[in-house]
Amino acid sequence: MNESEKAYSTTMSEDERNRILLDQLPQVRYIARHIHDRLPNHVPLEDLVHAGVVGLIDALNKYDLTKEVQFKTYAKFRIRGAILDSLRELDWSPRDLRRKSRTLEEATARLSHDLGRSPTEQELAQELAMSLQEFQHLLTELDGLDLGSMHIESGEEGHEEDLCEYIPGNPEESPYYLTLRTELRSLLSRAINELSEKEQQVLSLYYYEELTMKEVGAVLGVGESRVSQIRSLALIRLRTRLQQMLATKAVPGHLAAQAVVQAMEATWKRY
């Protein structure tokens, strides 16, 4: 055990705690900035940083050396989780925008069924009675909408429900959900393989290579806004395809929606 790891004991002094917190603050700001890049301008970056610091403190209080996981790695997911929780509480995404996203997902599902393949942007635009330019503008608006959103429209009444209400304590405690999540990894891999080459490239460069939108655009030879549009549509395709796959397995609606949200978050968990 090195000197840094020893500092994480429950008997550490206040000075040691403060040193550890200061050492990890750059990671808090990095994660907050990465998430903020996908949010509307009206969401303050400092609010995300504050939530991240709360997550960092929580990580420091709960870190267990016996798990043999580096504190930085453990803290990263606590920080990220705290920021996402703050966004869910804020409910920053307009309800109208979420409904537009739902309409687009439904159009994607219809055309995919009718055509036997993923529809092109032009076909989706026509289905929604939009010009291609209007459709791409919608994709830009929707980019980042999945971030921190745990809301779905329920049934025929159009009321919104918070998926967190369906989680019995920790979802890990449910054997049914645990089995579903395991199978979902395989389904998600299949769905990603069905994306176009460019969509796969964007997801890989952005989520796994950790490039910014601007850097992804430079690699692919397109503008930053176009990268945003490709990423947005790729996630909609993934979400729609996962829902179709789960529908064939007679999974209850609220659990299917919850599983899809979990899978979509896992798509960009590794930054």
CSV table of C-alpha atoms in Angstrom, one decimal:
chain,number,residue,atom,x,y,z
A,1,MET,CA,0.0,0.0,0.0
A,2,ASN,CA,1.5,3.3,-1.0
A,3,GLU,CA,1.5,6.5,1.0
A,4,SER,CA,-1.4,8.0,-0.9
A,5,GLU,CA,-3.6,5.0,-0.3
A,6,LYS,CA,-2.8,4.9,3.4
A,7,ALA,CA,-4.4,8.4,3.6
A,8,TYR,CA,-7.8,7.0,2.9
A,9,SER,CA,-8.2,5.3,6.3
A,10,THR,CA,-11.0,6.4,8.6
A,11,THR,CA,-8.4,7.8,11.0
A,12,MET,CA,-7.0,10.4,8.6
A,13,SER,CA,-6.5,13.9,9.8
A,14,GLU,CA,-8.4,16.9,8.5
A,15,ASP,CA,-5.3,18.1,6.7
A,16,GLU,CA,-5.0,14.7,4.9
A,17,ARG,CA,-8.7,14.8,3.9
A,18,ASN,CA,-8.2,18.3,2.5
A,19,ARG,CA,-5.1,17.3,0.6
A,20,ILE,CA,-6.9,14.4,-1.1
A,21,LEU,CA,-9.9,16.5,-2.0
A,22,LEU,CA,-7.6,19.2,-3.5
A,23,ASP,CA,-5.7,16.5,-5.5
A,24,GLN,CA,-9.0,15.2,-7.0
A,25,LEU,CA,-10.6,18.6,-7.8
A,26,PRO,CA,-9.1,18.7,-11.4
A,27,GLN,CA,-11.0,15.4,-12.0
A,28,VAL,CA,-14.2,16.9,-10.7
A,29,ARG,CA,-13.9,19.9,-13.1
A,30,TYR,CA,-12.9,17.6,-16.0
A,31,ILE,CA,-16.0,15.4,-15.6
A,32,ALA,CA,-18.3,18.4,-15.0
A,33,ARG,CA,-17.0,20.1,-18.2
A,34,HIS,CA,-17.4,16.9,-20.2
A,35,ILE,CA,-21.0,16.6,-19.2
A,36,HIS,CA,-21.6,20.4,-19.5
A,37,ASP,CA,-20.5,20.3,-23.1
A,38,ARG,CA,-23.7,18.4,-23.9
A,39,LEU,CA,-26.1,20.7,-22.0
A,40,PRO,CA,-27.9,23.9,-22.9
A,41,ASN,CA,-26.1,27.1,-22.1
A,42,HIS,CA,-28.5,28.0,-19.3
A,43,VAL,CA,-27.2,25.2,-17.1
A,44,PRO,CA,-24.3,26.7,-15.1
A,45,LEU,CA,-21.0,24.8,-15.1
A,46,GLU,CA,-20.3,25.7,-11.5
A,47,ASP,CA,-23.5,23.9,-10.4
A,48,LEU,CA,-22.2,20.7,-11.9
A,49,VAL,CA,-18.8,21.3,-10.3
A,50,HIS,CA,-20.5,21.8,-6.9
A,51,ALA,CA,-22.5,18.5,-7.3
A,52,GLY,CA,-19.3,16.8,-8.3
A,53,VAL,CA,-17.5,18.0,-5.2
A,54,VAL,CA,-20.4,16.6,-3.1
A,55,GLY,CA,-19.8,13.3,-4.9
A,56,LEU,CA,-16.1,13.4,-4.2
A,57,ILE,CA,-16.6,14.0,-0.5
A,58,ASP,CA,-19.1,11.1,-0.5
A,59,ALA,CA,-16.5,8.9,-2.2
A,60,LEU,CA,-13.9,9.8,0.4
A,61,ASN,CA,-16.3,8.9,3.2
A,62,LYS,CA,-17.3,5.6,1.7
A,63,TYR,CA,-14.0,4.4,0.1
A,64,ASP,CA,-13.0,0.9,1.2
A,65,LEU,CA,-9.4,-0.1,0.7
A,66,THR,CA,-10.3,-3.8,0.9
A,67,LYS,CA,-12.0,-3.6,-2.5
A,68,GLU,CA,-8.6,-3.2,-4.1
A,69,VAL,CA,-9.9,-0.4,-6.4
A,70,GLN,CA,-7.9,2.8,-6.8
A,71,PHE,CA,-9.5,5.8,-5.1
A,72,LYS,CA,-9.4,7.9,-8.3
A,73,THR,CA,-11.4,5.2,-10.2
A,74,TYR,CA,-13.9,4.9,-7.4
A,75,ALA,CA,-14.2,8.6,-7.0
A,76,LYS,CA,-14.8,9.1,-10.8
A,77,PHE,CA,-18.1,7.2,-10.7
A,78,ARG,CA,-19.2,8.8,-7.5
A,79,ILE,CA,-18.5,12.3,-9.0
A,80,ARG,CA,-20.3,11.4,-12.2
A,81,GLY,CA,-23.2,9.9,-10.4
A,82,ALA,CA,-23.6,13.0,-8.2
A,83,ILE,CA,-23.6,15.3,-11.2
A,84,LEU,CA,-26.2,13.2,-13.0
A,85,ASP,CA,-28.4,13.0,-9.9
A,86,SER,CA,-28.3,16.8,-9.7
A,87,LEU,CA,-29.4,17.1,-13.3
A,88,ARG,CA,-32.3,14.7,-12.6
A,89,GLU,CA,-33.4,16.9,-9.7
A,90,LEU,CA,-33.1,20.0,-11.8
A,91,ASP,CA,-35.1,18.4,-14.6
A,92,TRP,CA,-33.3,20.8,-17.0
A,93,SER,CA,-34.7,19.4,-20.2
A,94,PRO,CA,-38.0,21.0,-21.4
A,95,ARG,CA,-41.0,18.6,-21.5
A,96,ASP,CA,-41.7,19.7,-25.1
A,97,LEU,CA,-38.2,18.6,-26.1
A,98,ARG,CA,-38.6,15.2,-24.5
A,99,ARG,CA,-41.8,14.7,-26.4
A,100,LYS,CA,-40.1,15.6,-29.7
A,101,SER,CA,-37.5,13.0,-28.8
A,102,ARG,CA,-40.3,10.4,-28.2
A,103,THR,CA,-41.9,11.3,-31.5
A,104,LEU,CA,-38.6,10.9,-33.3
A,105,GLU,CA,-38.1,7.5,-31.6
A,106,GLU,CA,-41.5,6.4,-32.7
A,107,ALA,CA,-40.9,7.4,-36.3
A,108,THR,CA,-37.6,5.6,-36.2
A,109,ALA,CA,-39.3,2.4,-35.0
A,110,ARG,CA,-42.0,2.6,-37.6
A,111,LEU,CA,-39.6,3.2,-40.5
A,112,SER,CA,-37.2,0.5,-39.3
A,113,HIS,CA,-40.1,-2.0,-39.3
A,114,ASP,CA,-41.4,-0.9,-42.7
A,115,LEU,CA,-38.1,-0.7,-44.4
A,116,GLY,CA,-36.3,-3.6,-42.7
A,117,ARG,CA,-33.3,-1.3,-42.0
A,118,SER,CA,-32.4,1.8,-40.2
A,119,PRO,CA,-34.0,4.9,-41.9
A,120,THR,CA,-31.8,7.6,-43.4
A,121,GLU,CA,-32.0,11.2,-42.1
A,122,GLN,CA,-33.9,12.2,-45.2
A,123,GLU,CA,-36.5,9.5,-44.7
A,124,LEU,CA,-36.9,10.4,-41.1
A,125,ALA,CA,-37.3,14.1,-42.1
A,126,GLN,CA,-40.0,13.2,-44.6
A,127,GLU,CA,-41.8,11.0,-42.0
A,128,LEU,CA,-41.9,14.0,-39.6
A,129,ALA,CA,-42.9,16.4,-42.4
A,130,MET,CA,-39.7,18.4,-42.0
A,131,SER,CA,-37.0,19.6,-44.3
A,132,LEU,CA,-33.6,18.0,-43.9
A,133,GLN,CA,-32.3,21.2,-42.4
A,134,GLU,CA,-35.1,21.4,-39.9
A,135,PHE,CA,-34.5,17.7,-39.0
A,136,GLN,CA,-30.8,18.3,-38.4
A,137,HIS,CA,-31.6,21.3,-36.3
A,138,LEU,CA,-33.9,19.1,-34.1
A,139,LEU,CA,-31.0,16.6,-33.7
A,140,THR,CA,-28.8,19.4,-32.4
A,141,GLU,CA,-31.5,20.4,-30.0
A,142,LEU,CA,-31.9,16.8,-28.8
A,143,ASP,CA,-28.2,16.3,-28.3
A,144,GLY,CA,-27.6,15.6,-24.6
A,145,LEU,CA,-31.3,15.2,-23.8
A,146,ASP,CA,-30.6,11.6,-22.7
A,147,LEU,CA,-28.1,12.9,-20.2
A,148,GLY,CA,-29.5,12.6,-16.7
A,149,SER,CA,-33.0,12.1,-17.9
A,150,MET,CA,-34.9,9.3,-16.1
A,151,HIS,CA,-38.4,10.4,-17.2
A,152,ILE,CA,-40.7,8.5,-19.5
A,153,GLU,CA,-44.3,9.1,-20.7
A,154,SER,CA,-46.6,6.4,-19.2
A,155,GLY,CA,-49.5,4.7,-20.9
A,156,GLU,CA,-52.1,6.5,-23.0
A,157,GLU,CA,-52.6,9.4,-20.6
A,158,GLY,CA,-49.3,11.1,-21.4
A,159,HIS,CA,-48.3,11.6,-17.8
A,160,GLU,CA,-44.6,11.5,-17.0
A,161,GLU,CA,-43.1,9.0,-14.5
A,162,ASP,CA,-39.7,9.0,-12.9
A,163,LEU,CA,-38.1,5.7,-13.5
A,164,CYS,CA,-36.3,6.0,-10.1
A,165,GLU,CA,-39.7,5.2,-8.5
A,166,TYR,CA,-39.6,1.7,-10.0
A,167,ILE,CA,-36.2,0.9,-8.6
A,168,PRO,CA,-36.7,-1.2,-5.4
A,169,GLY,CA,-33.8,0.3,-3.3
A,170,ASN,CA,-30.7,-0.7,-5.2
A,171,PRO,CA,-31.6,-2.2,-8.6
A,172,GLU,CA,-28.7,-4.5,-8.1
A,173,GLU,CA,-30.8,-6.3,-5.4
A,174,SER,CA,-33.4,-7.5,-8.0
A,175,PRO,CA,-32.4,-10.9,-9.5
A,176,TYR,CA,-34.8,-10.3,-12.4
A,177,TYR,CA,-33.2,-6.9,-13.2
A,178,LEU,CA,-29.7,-8.3,-12.7
A,179,THR,CA,-30.4,-11.0,-15.3
A,180,LEU,CA,-32.0,-8.5,-17.6
A,181,ARG,CA,-29.0,-6.2,-17.4
A,182,THR,CA,-26.6,-9.0,-18.2
A,183,GLU,CA,-28.5,-9.9,-21.3
A,184,LEU,CA,-28.7,-6.2,-22.2
A,185,ARG,CA,-25.0,-6.0,-22.6
A,186,SER,CA,-25.2,-8.5,-25.5
A,187,LEU,CA,-28.2,-6.7,-27.0
A,188,LEU,CA,-26.4,-3.3,-26.8
A,189,SER,CA,-23.4,-4.8,-28.6
A,190,ARG,CA,-25.7,-6.1,-31.3
A,191,ALA,CA,-27.4,-2.7,-31.6
A,192,ILE,CA,-24.1,-0.8,-31.9
A,193,ASN,CA,-23.0,-3.2,-34.7
A,194,GLU,CA,-26.1,-2.2,-36.6
A,195,LEU,CA,-25.2,1.5,-36.7
A,196,SER,CA,-23.5,3.0,-39.7
A,197,GLU,CA,-19.7,3.1,-39.8
A,198,LYS,CA,-19.7,6.9,-39.2
A,199,GLU,CA,-22.1,6.6,-36.2
A,200,GLN,CA,-19.9,3.9,-34.7
A,201,GLN,CA,-16.8,6.1,-35.2
A,202,VAL,CA,-18.4,9.1,-33.5
A,203,LEU,CA,-19.4,7.0,-30.5
A,204,SER,CA,-16.0,5.4,-30.3
A,205,LEU,CA,-14.0,8.6,-30.6
A,206,TYR,CA,-16.2,10.6,-28.3
A,207,TYR,CA,-16.9,8.0,-25.5
A,208,TYR,CA,-13.9,5.7,-25.6
A,209,GLU,CA,-11.1,7.8,-27.0
A,210,GLU,CA,-12.5,10.8,-25.0
A,211,LEU,CA,-12.1,13.3,-27.8
A,212,THR,CA,-14.1,16.5,-27.7
A,213,MET,CA,-16.8,17.2,-30.3
A,214,LYS,CA,-14.4,19.5,-32.1
A,215,GLU,CA,-11.6,16.9,-32.1
A,216,VAL,CA,-14.0,14.2,-33.4
A,217,GLY,CA,-15.0,16.6,-36.2
A,218,ALA,CA,-11.4,17.1,-37.1
A,219,VAL,CA,-10.7,13.4,-37.3
A,220,LEU,CA,-13.8,12.8,-39.5
A,221,GLY,CA,-13.5,15.9,-41.6
A,222,VAL,CA,-16.9,17.4,-40.5
A,223,GLY,CA,-18.0,20.3,-38.3
A,224,GLU,CA,-18.6,20.1,-34.6
A,225,SER,CA,-22.4,20.7,-35.1
A,226,ARG,CA,-22.5,17.7,-37.5
A,227,VAL,CA,-20.8,15.5,-34.9
A,228,SER,CA,-23.4,16.5,-32.4
A,229,GLN,CA,-26.2,15.6,-34.9
A,230,ILE,CA,-24.6,12.2,-35.7
A,231,ARG,CA,-24.2,11.4,-32.0
A,232,SER,CA,-27.7,12.4,-31.2
A,233,LEU,CA,-29.2,10.2,-34.0
A,234,ALA,CA,-27.0,7.3,-33.1
A,235,LEU,CA,-28.2,7.3,-29.5
A,236,ILE,CA,-31.8,7.5,-30.7
A,237,ARG,CA,-31.2,4.5,-33.0
A,238,LEU,CA,-29.6,2.6,-30.2
A,239,ARG,CA,-32.5,3.4,-27.7
A,240,THR,CA,-35.1,2.5,-30.3
A,241,ARG,CA,-33.4,-0.8,-31.3
A,242,LEU,CA,-33.0,-1.8,-27.6
A,243,GLN,CA,-36.6,-1.2,-27.0
A,244,GLN,CA,-37.6,-3.3,-30.0
A,245,MET,CA,-35.3,-6.2,-28.8
A,246,LEU,CA,-36.7,-6.0,-25.3
A,247,ALA,CA,-40.3,-6.0,-26.5
A,248,THR,CA,-39.8,-9.4,-28.1
A,249,LYS,CA,-38.9,-10.8,-24.6
A,250,ALA,CA,-42.1,-9.7,-22.9
A,251,VAL,CA,-40.2,-7.4,-20.5
A,252,PRO,CA,-42.6,-5.2,-18.4
A,253,GLY,CA,-42.7,-1.7,-19.9
A,254,HIS,CA,-41.3,0.2,-16.9
A,255,LEU,CA,-38.4,-2.3,-16.5
A,256,ALA,CA,-37.6,-2.2,-20.2
A,257,ALA,CA,-37.5,1.6,-20.2
A,258,GLN,CA,-35.3,1.5,-17.0
A,259,ALA,CA,-33.0,-1.0,-18.6
A,260,VAL,CA,-32.6,1.1,-21.7
A,261,VAL,CA,-31.7,4.2,-19.7
A,262,GLN,CA,-29.1,2.2,-17.8
A,263,ALA,CA,-27.6,0.8,-21.0
A,264,MET,CA,-27.5,4.3,-22.6
A,265,GLU,CA,-25.7,5.7,-19.6
A,266,ALA,CA,-23.2,2.8,-19.8
A,267,THR,CA,-22.5,3.8,-23.4
A,268,TRP,CA,-20.6,6.9,-22.2
A,269,LYS,CA,-19.5,5.7,-18.7
A,270,ARG,CA,-15.9,5.3,-19.4
A,271,TYR,CA,-14.7,8.9,-19.8
